[in-house]
Amino acid sequence: MTMSFAFLVRSNMTHKEYIKMLEDSLVKKIELLQVLQGLNQEQKNILEDYNTTPDELNENMDKKSDIIDRLDKMDDGFQSLYDKIKDEIVNNKEDYSGEIKHMQELIKQIMDLSADVQAKELQNKELAKTRFAHVRNQIRETRHGQKAVASYYASMMNNTGYEGSQFWEQKK
């Protein structure tokens, strides 16, 4: 996204076209944040279901990471483009009042979505702590069980059922 912004800023576009690009960028950001919300819900389901595998969690986290990287690139591109036309917008607010109002509404939606995503991330973090504590306990119990089995096996191997006293010769 950043490269396309840089290319378009150098071309002969009107300020209205630049503003339209800013609006489109905000709409795309909303869409990506909504995808991120869905991935957060999926992650919550994975963390709550003890039958899921670590691979499922990793796959979900990879998808989220990809979306976050895309959002970061979009933010950089948006900022770069905005910096190029900021003076025009600020100096001619009345000419762009409709576009400015629309972008403010989009930014409010973005802020609301971002707050929701952050809240869900914190909830999922707590779920992950609980899930990992459960896994640690299972590992501990498994190790304890393995030690008990190994100890029992060792004691059975050492105790063949015959003790030295059973082989004493008795003289008559």
GROMACS .gro file of C-alpha atoms in nm, residues 11-170:
model
  160
   11SER     CA    1   0.158   1.189  -1.024
   12ASN     CA    2  -0.071   1.472  -1.132
   13MET     CA    3  -0.374   1.397  -0.919
   14THR     CA    4  -0.614   1.652  -0.778
   15HIS     CA    5  -0.654   1.713  -0.409
   16LYS     CA    6  -1.003   1.563  -0.425
   17GLU     CA    7  -0.852   1.242  -0.564
   18TYR     CA    8  -0.597   1.235  -0.282
   19ILE     CA    9  -0.872   1.282  -0.026
   20LYS     CA   10  -1.070   1.001  -0.191
   21MET     CA   11  -0.762   0.781  -0.151
   22LEU     CA   12  -0.746   0.873   0.217
   23GLU     CA   13  -1.113   0.782   0.258
   24ASP     CA   14  -1.063   0.452   0.073
   25SER     CA   15  -0.767   0.376   0.295
   26LEU     CA   16  -0.977   0.433   0.607
   27VAL     CA   17  -1.253   0.205   0.472
   28LYS     CA   18  -0.996  -0.067   0.400
   29LYS     CA   19  -0.858  -0.027   0.752
   30ILE     CA   20  -1.207  -0.078   0.893
   31GLU     CA   21  -1.241  -0.397   0.688
   32LEU     CA   22  -0.907  -0.528   0.815
   33LEU     CA   23  -0.997  -0.447   1.175
   34GLN     CA   24  -1.321  -0.641   1.129
   35VAL     CA   25  -1.120  -0.937   0.999
   36LEU     CA   26  -0.898  -0.902   1.306
   37GLN     CA   27  -1.208  -0.908   1.527
   38GLY     CA   28  -1.309  -1.236   1.366
   39LEU     CA   29  -0.962  -1.380   1.418
   40ASN     CA   30  -0.975  -1.274   1.783
   41GLN     CA   31  -1.303  -1.462   1.822
   42GLU     CA   32  -1.150  -1.765   1.652
   43GLN     CA   33  -0.851  -1.743   1.886
   44LYS     CA   34  -1.084  -1.725   2.186
   45ASN     CA   35  -1.261  -2.041   2.067
   46ILE     CA   36  -0.927  -2.218   2.019
   47LEU     CA   37  -0.810  -2.121   2.367
   48GLU     CA   38  -1.136  -2.230   2.530
   49ASP     CA   39  -1.145  -2.568   2.355
   50TYR     CA   40  -0.894  -2.802   2.519
   51ASN     CA   41  -0.918  -3.039   2.221
   52THR     CA   42  -0.752  -2.793   1.982
   53THR     CA   43  -0.388  -2.825   1.888
   54PRO     CA   44  -0.102  -2.580   1.921
   55ASP     CA   45  -0.085  -2.576   1.540
   56GLU     CA   46  -0.436  -2.428   1.524
   57LEU     CA   47  -0.332  -2.152   1.763
   58ASN     CA   48  -0.013  -2.086   1.565
   59GLU     CA   49  -0.206  -2.066   1.240
   60ASN     CA   50  -0.448  -1.817   1.393
   61MET     CA   51  -0.163  -1.607   1.532
   62ASP     CA   52   0.012  -1.608   1.192
   63LYS     CA   53  -0.306  -1.478   1.027
   64LYS     CA   54  -0.339  -1.207   1.291
   65SER     CA   55   0.024  -1.109   1.246
   66ASP     CA   56  -0.029  -1.075   0.871
   67ILE     CA   57  -0.330  -0.847   0.924
   68ILE     CA   58  -0.141  -0.635   1.175
   69ASP     CA   59   0.150  -0.596   0.931
   70ARG     CA   60  -0.092  -0.487   0.661
   71LEU     CA   61  -0.252  -0.236   0.899
   72ASP     CA   62   0.090  -0.093   0.986
   73LYS     CA   63   0.176  -0.049   0.618
   74MET     CA   64  -0.161   0.116   0.557
   75ASP     CA   65  -0.100   0.355   0.846
   76ASP     CA   66   0.239   0.449   0.703
   77GLY     CA   67   0.092   0.506   0.357
   78PHE     CA   68  -0.200   0.705   0.495
   79GLN     CA   69   0.032   0.927   0.699
   80SER     CA   70   0.262   0.981   0.403
   81LEU     CA   71  -0.026   1.084   0.179
   82TYR     CA   72  -0.188   1.300   0.447
   83ASP     CA   73   0.141   1.482   0.508
   84LYS     CA   74   0.150   1.572   0.137
   85ILE     CA   75  -0.196   1.731   0.131
   86LYS     CA   76  -0.236   1.842   0.492
   87ASP     CA   77  -0.179   2.210   0.417
   88GLU     CA   78  -0.441   2.206   0.140
   89ILE     CA   79  -0.700   2.046   0.368
   90VAL     CA   80  -0.625   2.272   0.666
   91ASN     CA   81  -0.621   2.591   0.458
   92ASN     CA   82  -0.940   2.506   0.269
   93LYS     CA   83  -1.154   2.330   0.528
   94GLU     CA   84  -1.476   2.465   0.386
   95ASP     CA   85  -1.403   2.322   0.040
   96TYR     CA   86  -1.352   1.976   0.187
   97SER     CA   87  -1.601   1.986   0.475
   98GLY     CA   88  -1.804   1.689   0.348
   99GLU     CA   89  -1.495   1.475   0.297
  100ILE     CA   90  -1.350   1.582   0.633
  101LYS     CA   91  -1.676   1.493   0.811
  102HIS     CA   92  -1.683   1.153   0.639
  103MET     CA   93  -1.320   1.082   0.732
  104GLN     CA   94  -1.391   1.183   1.093
  105GLU     CA   95  -1.677   0.931   1.102
  106LEU     CA   96  -1.450   0.662   0.956
  107ILE     CA   97  -1.177   0.744   1.208
  108LYS     CA   98  -1.431   0.716   1.492
  109GLN     CA   99  -1.528   0.369   1.363
  110ILE     CA  100  -1.159   0.279   1.348
  111MET     CA  101  -1.105   0.396   1.704
  112ASP     CA  102  -1.405   0.194   1.827
  113LEU     CA  103  -1.288  -0.117   1.641
  114SER     CA  104  -0.932  -0.070   1.766
  115ALA     CA  105  -1.053  -0.042   2.125
  116ASP     CA  106  -1.260  -0.358   2.083
  117VAL     CA  107  -0.967  -0.546   1.928
  118GLN     CA  108  -0.738  -0.439   2.212
  119ALA     CA  109  -0.992  -0.545   2.475
  120LYS     CA  110  -1.035  -0.886   2.309
  121GLU     CA  111  -0.657  -0.923   2.289
  122LEU     CA  112  -0.633  -0.873   2.665
  123GLN     CA  113  -0.911  -1.126   2.725
  124ASN     CA  114  -0.740  -1.376   2.497
  125LYS     CA  115  -0.412  -1.317   2.679
  126GLU     CA  116  -0.579  -1.417   3.005
  127LEU     CA  117  -0.737  -1.720   2.837
  128ALA     CA  118  -0.393  -1.817   2.704
  129LYS     CA  119  -0.245  -1.794   3.054
  130THR     CA  120  -0.522  -2.021   3.185
  131ARG     CA  121  -0.480  -2.265   2.896
  132PHE     CA  122  -0.102  -2.282   2.936
  133ALA     CA  123  -0.136  -2.331   3.312
  134HIS     CA  124  -0.371  -2.621   3.238
  135VAL     CA  125  -0.120  -2.769   2.992
  136ARG     CA  126   0.162  -2.731   3.249
  137ASN     CA  127  -0.050  -2.914   3.507
  138GLN     CA  128  -0.118  -3.193   3.258
  139ILE     CA  129   0.254  -3.224   3.189
  140ARG     CA  130   0.328  -3.231   3.563
  141GLU     CA  131   0.065  -3.499   3.618
  142THR     CA  132   0.199  -3.701   3.326
  143ARG     CA  133   0.555  -3.679   3.459
  144HIS     CA  134   0.436  -3.778   3.806
  145GLY     CA  135   0.251  -4.075   3.655
  146GLN     CA  136   0.557  -4.173   3.451
  147LYS     CA  137   0.775  -4.159   3.762
  148ALA     CA  138   0.529  -4.376   3.952
  149VAL     CA  139   0.523  -4.631   3.671
  150ALA     CA  140   0.902  -4.628   3.642
  151SER     CA  141   0.937  -4.669   4.018
  152TYR     CA  142   0.691  -4.957   4.021
  153TYR     CA  143   0.866  -5.121   3.726
  154ALA     CA  144   1.207  -5.081   3.891
  155SER     CA  145   1.082  -5.230   4.215
  156MET     CA  146   0.931  -5.525   4.027
  157MET     CA  147   1.257  -5.587   3.840
  158ASN     CA  148   1.457  -5.576   4.161
  159ASN     CA  149   1.214  -5.802   4.338
  160THR     CA  150   1.188  -6.121   4.135
  161GLY     CA  151   0.996  -6.295   4.402
  162TYR     CA  152   1.294  -6.488   4.537
  163GLU     CA  153   1.497  -6.367   4.821
  164GLY     CA  154   1.833  -6.503   4.914
  165SER     CA  155   1.694  -6.663   5.229
  166GLN     CA  156   1.477  -6.892   5.023
  167PHE     CA  157   1.782  -7.068   4.885
  168TRP     CA  158   1.948  -7.154   5.217
  169GLU     CA  159   2.053  -7.504   5.250
  170GLN     CA  160   1.913  -7.669   5.549
   0.00000   0.00000   0.00000
